[in-house]
Short mmCIF file of C-alpha atoms in Angstrom, two decimals:
data_model
loop_
_atom_site.label_atom_id
_atom_site.label_comp_id
_atom_site.label_asym_id
_atom_site.label_seq_id
_atom_site.Cartn_x
_atom_site.Cartn_y
_atom_site.Cartn_z
CA SER A 1 -3.58 59.91 -19.58
CA PHE A 2 -3.56 56.22 -20.62
CA ALA A 3 -1.06 53.32 -21.14
CA VAL A 4 0.07 51.85 -24.52
CA TYR A 5 0.80 48.05 -24.37
CA ASN A 6 3.02 45.94 -26.73
CA GLU A 7 2.17 42.50 -28.14
CA SER A 8 3.41 40.86 -24.96
CA GLY A 9 1.00 42.85 -22.85
CA GLU A 10 3.69 44.97 -21.31
CA VAL A 11 3.38 48.72 -20.90
CA GLU A 12 5.31 50.24 -23.69
CA ARG A 13 4.69 53.91 -22.91
CA MET A 14 2.26 56.37 -21.25
CA VAL A 15 0.31 58.86 -23.33
CA GLY A 16 -1.30 61.99 -21.84
CA VAL A 17 -3.84 64.49 -23.26
CA HIS A 18 -4.40 67.96 -21.68
CA THR A 19 -7.51 70.07 -22.44
CA ASP A 20 -7.65 73.78 -21.50
CA PHE A 21 -11.18 74.69 -20.11
CA THR A 22 -10.21 78.26 -19.18
CA GLU A 23 -12.19 79.94 -21.98
CA GLN A 24 -15.25 77.78 -21.34
CA LYS A 25 -15.14 78.64 -17.63
CA ARG A 26 -14.80 82.33 -18.47
CA LEU A 27 -17.81 82.20 -20.79
CA GLU A 28 -19.84 80.31 -18.21
CA SER A 29 -18.93 82.93 -15.57
CA GLU A 30 -19.82 85.80 -17.91
CA LEU A 31 -23.15 84.15 -18.74
CA LYS A 32 -23.90 83.66 -15.05
CA LYS A 33 -23.13 87.32 -14.35
CA ARG A 34 -25.44 88.43 -17.14
CA ASN A 35 -28.20 86.12 -15.89
CA ASP A 36 -27.76 87.47 -12.36
CA ILE A 37 -27.95 91.05 -13.64
CA PHE A 38 -31.04 90.25 -15.73
CA ARG A 39 -32.75 88.58 -12.79
CA PHE A 40 -31.85 91.41 -10.41
CA ILE A 41 -33.24 94.05 -12.79
CA SER A 42 -36.38 92.10 -13.65
CA GLU A 43 -37.14 91.41 -9.99
CA HIS A 44 -36.66 95.01 -8.86
CA ILE A 45 -38.51 97.05 -11.52
CA ASP A 46 -42.00 98.34 -10.78
CA ALA A 47 -43.47 96.53 -13.78
CA VAL A 48 -44.37 93.02 -14.87
CA PHE A 49 -41.79 91.56 -17.28
CA TRP A 50 -42.26 88.24 -19.12
CA LEU A 51 -40.81 86.02 -21.85
CA ARG A 52 -42.93 83.57 -23.88
CA SER A 53 -42.03 80.86 -26.37
CA SER A 54 -41.97 81.48 -30.12
CA ASP A 55 -45.44 79.92 -30.56
CA ASN A 56 -46.76 81.84 -27.52
CA SER A 57 -47.84 78.56 -25.88
CA ARG A 58 -45.37 78.54 -22.97
CA MET A 59 -44.39 81.08 -20.35
CA LEU A 60 -40.59 81.01 -20.12
CA TYR A 61 -40.21 83.67 -17.43
CA VAL A 62 -42.32 86.20 -15.48
CA ASN A 63 -40.99 88.37 -12.64
CA PRO A 64 -42.58 88.53 -9.11
CA GLU A 65 -44.24 91.91 -9.87
CA TYR A 66 -47.00 89.89 -11.62
CA GLN A 67 -48.14 88.51 -8.27
CA LYS A 68 -48.04 92.01 -6.72
CA ILE A 69 -50.16 93.65 -9.45
CA TRP A 70 -52.45 90.81 -10.58
CA GLY A 71 -52.81 89.31 -7.10
CA VAL A 72 -52.24 85.74 -8.34
CA SER A 73 -49.12 83.55 -8.28
CA CYS A 74 -46.53 83.44 -11.04
CA GLU A 75 -46.85 79.66 -10.94
CA SER A 76 -50.43 79.93 -12.22
CA LEU A 77 -49.09 81.67 -15.31
CA TYR A 78 -46.47 78.97 -15.91
CA GLN A 79 -49.18 76.31 -15.66
CA ASN A 80 -51.60 78.22 -17.91
CA PRO A 81 -49.96 81.04 -19.89
CA ASN A 82 -53.39 82.48 -20.82
CA SER A 83 -54.78 82.54 -17.27
CA PHE A 84 -54.16 86.30 -17.10
CA MET A 85 -57.12 86.72 -19.50
CA GLU A 86 -59.47 85.71 -16.67
CA SER A 87 -58.55 88.92 -14.80
CA ILE A 88 -59.41 91.35 -17.61
CA HIS A 89 -62.39 93.60 -16.85
CA PRO A 90 -65.47 92.43 -18.84
CA GLU A 91 -65.94 95.90 -20.33
CA ASP A 92 -62.36 95.85 -21.73
CA LEU A 93 -62.13 92.20 -22.80
CA GLU A 94 -63.45 92.70 -26.35
CA ASN A 95 -60.93 95.45 -27.12
CA VAL A 96 -58.06 93.37 -25.69
CA LEU A 97 -58.99 90.35 -27.84
CA ARG A 98 -59.19 92.57 -30.91
CA GLN A 99 -55.72 93.97 -30.16
CA PHE A 100 -54.32 90.43 -29.79
CA GLN A 101 -55.70 89.54 -33.22
CA MET A 102 -53.90 92.55 -34.68
CA TYR A 103 -50.73 91.47 -32.87
CA GLU A 104 -50.91 88.00 -34.44
CA ALA A 105 -51.26 89.70 -37.83
CA ASP A 106 -47.79 91.19 -37.25
CA GLU A 107 -49.04 94.39 -35.60
CA GLY A 108 -47.69 95.74 -32.32
CA PHE A 109 -49.59 95.38 -29.03
CA LYS A 110 -49.80 98.42 -26.73
CA MET A 111 -52.92 99.41 -24.79
CA GLU A 112 -54.36 100.31 -21.41
CA TYR A 113 -57.03 98.17 -19.80
CA ARG A 114 -58.46 97.21 -16.42
CA ILE A 115 -57.97 94.01 -14.46
CA ILE A 116 -59.95 92.69 -11.50
CA ARG A 117 -57.89 91.13 -8.74
CA PRO A 118 -59.20 88.16 -6.70
CA ASP A 119 -59.87 90.57 -3.79
CA GLY A 120 -62.19 92.61 -6.06
CA ALA A 121 -59.84 95.58 -6.44
CA ILE A 122 -59.71 97.11 -9.91
CA ARG A 123 -56.34 98.17 -11.36
CA TRP A 124 -55.38 99.88 -14.59
CA VAL A 125 -52.37 98.47 -16.49
CA ASN A 126 -50.44 99.69 -19.52
CA VAL A 127 -49.39 96.59 -21.47
CA SER A 128 -47.00 96.30 -24.43
CA THR A 129 -45.74 93.16 -26.22
CA GLU A 130 -43.10 92.72 -28.93
CA LYS A 131 -41.92 89.78 -31.06
CA VAL A 132 -38.26 88.76 -30.68
CA ARG A 133 -36.58 87.74 -33.98
CA ASN A 134 -33.16 86.29 -34.86
CA ASP A 135 -30.85 87.66 -37.54
CA ASP A 136 -32.86 85.82 -40.22
CA GLY A 137 -36.14 87.44 -39.08
CA VAL A 138 -37.52 84.23 -37.57
CA ILE A 139 -39.63 84.69 -34.41
CA ILE A 140 -37.81 83.07 -31.47
CA GLY A 141 -39.99 84.43 -28.64
CA HIS A 142 -42.20 87.19 -27.27
CA VAL A 143 -41.31 89.78 -24.64
CA GLY A 144 -43.81 91.91 -22.72
CA LEU A 145 -44.07 94.66 -20.11
CA ALA A 146 -47.05 95.72 -17.94
CA VAL A 147 -47.03 98.86 -15.77
CA ASP A 148 -49.58 99.61 -13.02
CA ILE A 149 -51.08 103.04 -13.90
CA THR A 150 -53.96 102.95 -11.40
CA ASN A 151 -52.78 106.06 -9.51
CA LYS A 152 -52.27 107.95 -12.77
CA LYS A 153 -55.79 107.07 -13.90
CA ARG A 154 -57.18 108.05 -10.51
CA ASP A 155 -55.45 111.44 -10.68
CA GLU A 156 -56.71 111.96 -14.25
CA GLU A 157 -60.25 111.15 -13.12
CA LYS A 158 -59.98 113.58 -10.19
CA LEU A 159 -58.78 116.31 -12.55
CA ARG A 160 -61.56 115.51 -15.01
CA GLN A 161 -64.17 115.67 -12.25
CA ALA A 162 -62.72 118.95 -10.94
CA ASN A 163 -62.85 120.51 -14.41
CA LYS A 164 -66.37 119.19 -14.92
CA LYS A 165 -67.45 120.61 -11.55
CA HIS A 166 -66.03 124.03 -12.40
CA GLN A 167 -67.84 123.93 -15.77
CA VAL A 168 -71.11 123.09 -14.00
CA ILE A 169 -70.61 125.88 -11.45
CA SER A 170 -69.79 128.35 -14.22
CA GLU A 171 -72.83 127.32 -16.25
CA LEU A 172 -75.21 127.51 -13.28
CA SER A 173 -73.84 130.88 -12.12
CA ARG A 174 -74.07 132.30 -15.64
CA LYS A 175 -77.67 131.13 -16.10
CA PHE A 176 -78.79 132.65 -12.77
CA ILE A 177 -77.29 136.10 -13.27
CA ASN A 178 -80.44 137.45 -14.98
CA ILE A 179 -83.01 135.52 -12.98
CA ASP A 180 -86.33 137.21 -12.20
CA ARG A 181 -89.81 136.09 -11.23
CA ASN A 182 -90.78 135.62 -14.88
CA ASN A 183 -88.05 133.08 -15.71
CA TYR A 184 -87.41 131.68 -12.21
CA ASP A 185 -89.25 128.37 -12.70
CA LYS A 186 -87.59 127.60 -16.03
CA LYS A 187 -84.09 128.38 -14.74
CA VAL A 188 -84.55 126.40 -11.53
CA GLU A 189 -85.67 123.33 -13.50
CA LYS A 190 -82.57 123.69 -15.71
CA LEU A 191 -80.38 123.95 -12.61
CA LEU A 192 -81.87 120.73 -11.21
CA GLN A 193 -81.27 118.96 -14.51
CA VAL A 194 -77.64 120.08 -14.95
CA SER A 195 -76.66 119.42 -11.33
CA GLY A 196 -78.65 116.16 -11.14
CA ILE A 197 -76.85 114.73 -14.18
CA TYR A 198 -73.45 115.81 -12.85
CA LEU A 199 -74.10 114.24 -9.42
CA GLY A 200 -75.33 111.01 -10.99
CA ALA A 201 -78.73 111.35 -9.32
CA ASP A 202 -82.03 109.95 -10.61
CA HIS A 203 -84.31 112.60 -9.11
CA ALA A 204 -83.74 116.25 -8.12
CA TYR A 205 -86.33 118.44 -6.41
CA ILE A 206 -87.18 121.54 -4.36
CA TYR A 207 -89.62 121.77 -1.45
CA GLU A 208 -90.86 125.03 0.09
CA PHE A 209 -92.44 125.66 3.50
CA ASP A 210 -95.67 127.63 3.67
CA GLU A 211 -95.83 130.92 5.59
CA ASP A 212 -97.15 129.26 8.75
CA ASN A 213 -94.59 126.42 8.60
CA LEU A 214 -97.36 123.86 8.81
CA HIS A 215 -96.87 122.25 5.40
CA PHE A 216 -94.26 121.89 2.69
CA SER A 217 -94.80 121.24 -1.02
CA ASN A 218 -92.76 119.99 -3.97
CA THR A 219 -92.43 123.04 -6.26
CA HIS A 220 -89.84 121.92 -8.85
CA GLU A 221 -88.35 118.60 -9.93
CA TRP A 222 -86.20 116.87 -12.53
CA CYS A 223 -86.32 113.14 -13.30
CA ALA A 224 -83.84 110.95 -15.14
CA GLU A 225 -85.06 108.58 -17.84
CA GLU A 226 -87.42 105.84 -16.61
CA ILE A 227 -88.05 107.74 -13.34
CA SER A 228 -91.67 108.77 -12.73
CA PRO A 229 -92.47 112.36 -11.63
CA GLU A 230 -93.70 112.78 -8.05
CA ILE A 231 -94.50 116.49 -7.88
CA ASP A 232 -98.29 116.16 -8.11
CA ALA A 233 -98.42 113.64 -5.25
CA LEU A 234 -96.24 115.68 -2.90
CA GLN A 235 -98.27 118.82 -2.17
CA HIS A 236 -99.26 120.30 1.23
CA ILE A 237 -97.40 117.64 3.23
CA PRO A 238 -97.94 118.14 6.99
CA ILE A 239 -94.68 119.05 8.70
CA LYS A 240 -95.84 117.28 11.87
CA ASP A 241 -95.67 113.96 9.98
CA TYR A 242 -92.05 114.64 9.05
CA GLU A 243 -90.73 116.26 12.22
CA TRP A 244 -87.48 114.29 12.14
CA LEU A 245 -86.74 115.40 8.57
CA THR A 246 -87.59 119.08 9.09
CA ASP A 247 -85.71 119.14 12.40
CA GLN A 248 -82.58 117.76 10.69
CA ILE A 249 -82.89 120.32 7.86
CA LEU A 250 -83.26 123.18 10.35
CA LYS A 251 -80.08 122.32 12.27
CA ARG A 252 -77.76 120.95 9.54
CA ASP A 253 -75.97 122.38 6.52
CA TYR A 254 -76.52 119.03 4.77
CA LEU A 255 -78.47 115.88 5.47
CA VAL A 256 -76.85 112.84 3.85
CA ILE A 257 -78.74 109.52 3.90
CA GLU A 258 -76.52 106.91 2.24
CA ASP A 259 -78.97 104.06 2.92
CA ALA A 260 -82.69 104.79 3.30
CA GLU A 261 -83.13 101.50 5.15
CA ASP A 262 -80.95 102.81 8.01
CA LEU A 263 -83.28 105.69 8.95
CA PRO A 264 -84.13 105.87 12.69
CA SER A 265 -87.48 104.75 14.08
CA GLU A 266 -88.72 108.35 14.47
CA ALA A 267 -88.46 108.73 10.67
CA VAL A 268 -90.78 105.81 9.93
CA ILE A 269 -93.15 107.89 7.73
CA LEU A 270 -90.23 109.26 5.72
CA LYS A 271 -88.81 105.76 5.36
CA GLY A 272 -92.14 104.48 4.06
CA GLU A 273 -92.38 107.31 1.51
CA LEU A 274 -88.84 106.66 0.27
CA GLN A 275 -89.63 102.95 -0.08
CA ARG A 276 -92.72 103.86 -2.12
CA GLN A 277 -90.58 105.95 -4.46
CA GLY A 278 -87.82 103.33 -4.59
CA VAL A 279 -85.18 105.70 -3.17
CA GLN A 280 -81.98 104.04 -1.93
CA SER A 281 -79.93 107.07 -0.90
CA LEU A 282 -80.35 110.86 -0.94
CA VAL A 283 -78.95 114.19 0.20
CA PHE A 284 -80.77 117.36 1.34
CA ALA A 285 -79.65 120.98 1.82
CA PRO A 286 -81.64 124.01 3.07
CA ILE A 287 -82.72 127.08 1.08
CA LEU A 288 -82.37 130.30 3.08
CA ILE A 289 -83.48 133.89 2.95
CA GLY A 290 -81.11 135.61 5.34
CA SER A 291 -80.99 133.23 8.30
CA LYS A 292 -84.51 131.90 7.73
CA ARG A 293 -84.87 128.46 6.14
CA VAL A 294 -87.72 128.69 3.65
CA GLY A 295 -87.34 125.27 2.08
CA PHE A 296 -84.86 122.63 0.97
CA PHE A 297 -83.58 120.93 -2.17
CA GLY A 298 -82.24 117.44 -2.66
CA TYR A 299 -81.09 114.61 -4.91
CA SER A 300 -82.13 110.95 -4.79
CA SER A 301 -80.56 107.79 -6.17
CA MET A 302 -82.94 104.96 -7.05
CA LYS A 303 -80.60 102.58 -8.89
CA LEU A 304 -77.87 102.23 -6.26
CA LYS A 305 -76.71 103.28 -2.81
CA LYS A 306 -74.64 106.37 -3.57
CA ASN A 307 -71.67 107.72 -1.65
CA TRP A 308 -72.12 111.51 -1.65
CA GLU A 309 -68.44 112.51 -1.63
CA LYS A 310 -66.96 115.71 -0.24
CA GLU A 311 -66.62 117.19 -3.75
CA ASN A 312 -70.37 116.76 -4.25
CA LEU A 313 -71.13 118.58 -1.00
CA GLU A 314 -68.88 121.47 -2.10
CA LEU A 315 -70.99 121.78 -5.25
CA LEU A 316 -74.14 121.65 -3.12
CA GLU A 317 -72.85 124.66 -1.18
CA ILE A 318 -72.62 126.66 -4.44
CA ILE A 319 -76.08 125.49 -5.52
CA LYS A 320 -77.45 126.41 -2.09
CA LYS A 321 -76.15 129.98 -2.51
CA ILE A 322 -77.55 130.23 -6.03
CA LEU A 323 -81.01 128.93 -5.05
CA SER A 324 -81.12 130.99 -1.84
CA ASP A 325 -80.16 134.20 -3.64
CA GLY A 326 -82.61 133.47 -6.45
CA LYS A 327 -85.45 132.75 -4.03
CA GLU A 328 -84.70 135.87 -2.02
CA LYS A 329 -84.63 137.98 -5.16
CA ILE A 330 -87.96 136.84 -6.54
CA THR A 331 -89.53 137.01 -3.06
CA TYR A 332 -88.67 140.70 -2.83
CA GLU A 333 -89.71 141.22 -6.44
CA GLU A 334 -93.10 139.68 -5.68
CA GLU A 335 -93.44 141.78 -2.53
CA LEU A 336 -92.53 144.92 -4.44
CA HIS A 337 -94.85 143.90 -7.22
CA GLN A 338 -97.64 143.54 -4.70
CA VAL A 339 -96.73 146.90 -3.17
CA ASN A 340 -96.87 148.44 -6.62
CA ASN A 341 -100.26 146.88 -7.27
CA ASP A 342 -101.52 148.25 -3.97
CA LEU A 343 -100.11 151.66 -4.78
CA ASN A 344 -101.65 151.58 -8.22
CA GLU A 345 -105.04 150.75 -6.74
CA ALA A 346 -104.60 153.57 -4.25
CA THR A 347 -103.65 155.87 -7.11
CA VAL A 348 -106.80 155.00 -9.03
CA LEU A 349 -108.95 155.51 -5.96
CA ALA A 350 -107.28 158.74 -4.86
CA LYS A 351 -107.20 160.26 -8.36
CA SER A 352 -104.77 162.86 -7.20
CA LEU A 353 -101.44 164.26 -8.23
CA ALA A 354 -99.85 162.62 -5.20
CA SER A 355 -100.24 159.27 -6.95
CA ASP A 356 -97.52 160.24 -9.44
CA ALA A 357 -95.01 160.78 -6.63
CA VAL A 358 -95.98 157.50 -4.98
CA GLU A 359 -95.58 155.62 -8.26
CA ALA A 360 -92.20 157.23 -8.91
CA ASN A 361 -91.03 156.36 -5.39
CA SER A 362 -92.23 152.78 -5.87
CA SER A 363 -90.37 152.53 -9.18
CA LYS A 364 -87.24 153.81 -7.50
CA SER A 365 -87.53 151.21 -4.74
CA GLU A 366 -88.16 148.45 -7.24
CA PHE A 367 -85.19 149.59 -9.32
CA LEU A 368 -82.90 149.63 -6.28
CA ALA A 369 -84.08 146.19 -5.17
CA ARG A 370 -83.73 144.73 -8.64
CA MET A 371 -80.28 146.21 -9.26
CA SER A 372 -78.97 145.11 -5.86
CA HIS A 373 -80.09 141.56 -6.55
CA GLU A 374 -78.71 141.61 -10.10
CA ILE A 375 -75.29 142.64 -8.78
CA ARG A 376 -75.46 140.33 -5.77
CA THR A 377 -75.74 137.11 -7.78
CA PRO A 378 -72.42 137.51 -9.66
CA MET A 379 -70.80 138.79 -6.45
CA ASN A 380 -71.68 135.50 -4.77
CA SER A 381 -70.10 133.73 -7.73
CA VAL A 382 -66.93 135.81 -7.23
CA ILE A 383 -66.89 134.85 -3.54
CA GLY A 384 -67.64 131.19 -4.33
CA PHE A 385 -64.87 130.87 -6.92
CA SER A 386 -62.42 132.76 -4.68
CA GLU A 387 -63.16 130.35 -1.83
CA LEU A 388 -62.57 127.43 -4.22
CA LEU A 389 -59.24 129.05 -5.20
CA GLN A 390 -58.45 129.48 -1.50
CA GLY A 391 -58.59 125.69 -1.16
CA THR A 392 -55.86 125.14 -3.78
CA VAL A 393 -52.09 125.19 -3.29
CA LEU A 394 -51.00 128.86 -2.98
CA ASN A 395 -47.89 130.60 -1.74
CA ARG A 396 -48.10 133.06 1.18
CA VAL A 397 -48.49 136.21 -0.99
CA GLN A 398 -51.10 134.59 -3.25
CA ARG A 399 -53.10 133.38 -0.24
CA GLU A 400 -52.98 136.88 1.29
CA TYR A 401 -54.26 138.40 -1.96
CA VAL A 402 -57.05 135.79 -2.22
CA ASP A 403 -58.05 136.46 1.41
CA ILE A 404 -58.24 140.20 0.64
CA VAL A 405 -60.34 139.53 -2.50
CA ILE A 406 -62.78 137.43 -0.44
CA SER A 407 -62.94 139.96 2.39
CA SER A 408 -63.38 142.91 -0.01
CA SER A 409 -66.00 141.02 -2.02
CA LYS A 410 -67.97 140.37 1.15
CA GLY A 411 -67.66 144.05 2.01
CA LEU A 412 -68.95 145.02 -1.44
CA LEU A 413 -71.74 142.50 -1.00
CA GLY A 414 -72.61 144.31 2.23
CA ILE A 415 -72.83 147.63 0.35
CA ILE A 416 -75.10 145.99 -2.21
CA ASN A 417 -77.26 144.72 0.65
CA ASP A 418 -77.28 148.28 2.01
CA ILE A 419 -78.85 149.47 -1.26
CA LEU A 420 -81.46 146.74 -0.89
CA ASP A 421 -82.02 147.83 2.69
CA PHE A 422 -82.80 151.35 1.44
CA SER A 423 -85.73 149.99 -0.53
CA LYS A 424 -86.74 147.87 2.47
CA ILE A 425 -86.66 150.95 4.71
CA GLU A 426 -89.02 152.75 2.37
CA ALA A 427 -91.29 149.71 2.45
CA GLY A 428 -90.97 149.48 6.25
CA LYS A 429 -89.42 145.98 6.06
CA LEU A 430 -85.85 146.41 7.33
CA ASN A 431 -84.77 143.69 9.79
CA LEU A 432 -81.47 143.15 11.58
CA ASP A 433 -79.94 139.68 11.20
CA MET A 434 -78.75 139.03 14.78
CA VAL A 435 -76.27 136.16 15.04
CA GLN A 436 -73.46 135.24 17.44
CA THR A 437 -70.36 136.88 15.96
CA ASP A 438 -66.62 136.74 16.66
CA ILE A 439 -65.96 140.48 17.11
CA ILE A 440 -62.15 140.22 17.00
CA GLU A 441 -62.22 138.24 13.76
CA LEU A 442 -64.70 140.71 12.20
CA ILE A 443 -62.49 143.69 13.15
CA GLU A 444 -59.36 142.02 11.77
CA GLU A 445 -61.12 141.19 8.47
CA THR A 446 -62.31 144.79 8.19
CA ALA A 447 -58.82 146.14 8.83
CA ASP A 448 -57.42 143.85 6.12
CA MET A 449 -59.82 145.42 3.59
CA ILE A 450 -58.36 148.89 4.32
CA ARG A 451 -54.73 147.83 4.83
CA HIS A 452 -53.77 147.67 1.14
CA PRO A 453 -55.14 151.11 0.11
CA ALA A 454 -53.52 152.55 3.26
CA TYR A 455 -50.20 151.02 2.25
CA LYS A 456 -50.50 152.51 -1.24
CA LYS A 457 -51.13 155.96 0.29
CA GLY A 458 -48.20 155.57 2.67
CA ILE A 459 -50.45 155.63 5.76
CA GLU A 460 -49.67 153.31 8.67
CA LEU A 461 -52.68 151.29 9.84
CA LEU A 462 -52.40 149.83 13.34
CA LEU A 463 -55.02 147.58 14.92
CA ASN A 464 -55.28 147.86 18.71
CA VAL A 465 -58.23 146.00 20.23
CA ASP A 466 -59.07 146.70 23.86
CA PRO A 467 -58.68 143.40 25.80
CA ASP A 468 -61.89 144.17 27.71
CA ILE A 469 -63.95 143.92 24.53
CA PRO A 470 -65.92 140.62 24.62
CA ARG A 471 -64.84 138.07 21.99
CA PHE A 472 -68.42 137.11 20.98
CA ALA A 473 -71.69 139.05 20.88
CA MET A 474 -75.13 138.85 19.28
CA LEU A 475 -75.15 141.42 16.49
CA ASP A 476 -75.63 141.94 12.75
CA PRO A 477 -72.07 141.38 11.38
CA MET A 478 -72.86 142.81 7.93
CA ARG A 479 -74.15 146.12 9.37
CA LEU A 480 -71.23 146.42 11.81
CA ARG A 481 -68.73 145.70 9.04
CA GLN A 482 -70.36 148.42 6.89
CA ILE A 483 -70.04 150.95 9.73
CA LEU A 484 -66.39 150.10 10.37
CA VAL A 485 -65.51 150.21 6.65
CA ASN A 486 -67.17 153.64 6.32
CA LEU A 487 -65.31 155.02 9.37
CA LEU A 488 -61.95 153.60 8.28
CA SER A 489 -62.42 154.73 4.66
CA ASN A 490 -63.18 158.29 5.78
CA ALA A 491 -60.20 158.26 8.17
CA LEU A 492 -57.93 157.11 5.33
CA LYS A 493 -59.42 159.68 2.95
CA PHE A 494 -58.73 162.66 5.26
CA THR A 495 -55.36 161.48 6.62
CA GLU A 496 -52.42 162.72 4.57
CA LYS A 497 -49.59 161.14 6.57
CA GLY A 498 -48.82 159.34 9.82
#
């Protein structure tokens, strides 16, 4: 309000003006609510959200998730809107710059790339950016969203590695099914190449002990590009000079050396040899015939110190079975071949009709040995893949079925070994493999193999183990399992009910 004066300076009247701010206050309140909602959403989503000016030169807003994912402050982005470029992984930078050029040419921006945080951690982000236009189509800003997809990428990589490992196992198992002493060397070298490339090794090799266990020699090897072969220089190596190495191989399933410089003082000769070859890390595993260790195989990394992960050791277990079975097969083939040669010489010298019977018997033994080995290799693959399946997520019924498959496969493998033993008996070479065995566990596994066919026949199978039976004993578990399976199978066969 204000006063109106006359010519004499006296107040003539009062004039008042009233303005209604109700609508303005309502709009301001509505705008504040919307801003509060926007800020609440932007600060609580698991993604980086930002707004930039129309010329892309200023950062108008970025939510706190930027600091959580990028590991740098939001303030740094306000001060320098392009500072995020410094975090982009060098291998992805060129593609990101190319995508930005396309974006400036009125293309969209959406891609996945890696960033390196100040603490050295690498993260994958999925980034998308869009232009914001008014009703006339004029650009008034830029809006963007970045989502951390590191875990997704990690899971994808694990799945890719698992699939790749299964492909490698399948390829190696398939190639070794028809192995014999004529193609053994070629197939072993291929195995070293395929597995060496998969494991990211630079050098793969096999060493074998001589009969007297006084020396070991490099028999097969594979080298990556730019890696020099060593096989000629590593022949007839005295075991006494490498007692620490051979002792570790004899008592371990695996020997992992992640840093060759950390070897103990008693391995000084081994350390010197690895330094000569330029080896930084390596892993060894034994090759067995039965329970006897006849050699070992391994993989070396020259370019970096390698972390031999659990998945790699699982693959080594499959390779160990393949190499051990292959070595055992050709060993018996060579022995039988030598027996045949001796018999042939005896036949020539004797010049009698008895030589025909001897030759026929020898052929039968060789046939049995060969066939048992031919069947045994894929059986080990069945067991290996079943054990891999056993390690996956299964329900109770599926796990029970897988356990029965594994147990039955091992039983069938025992029968196959029995056929091989027949040929060994004829050659006078049968040996029992005496190891400490859990008797209760062996009996339960054997009963499980018979339980399903008994159920199908309607026969009740009860397992009652005398408590006085010792839990552990030194025995040949394969032979005992064969005996129990035969007894139980006959009992089931001749039992009609009950």
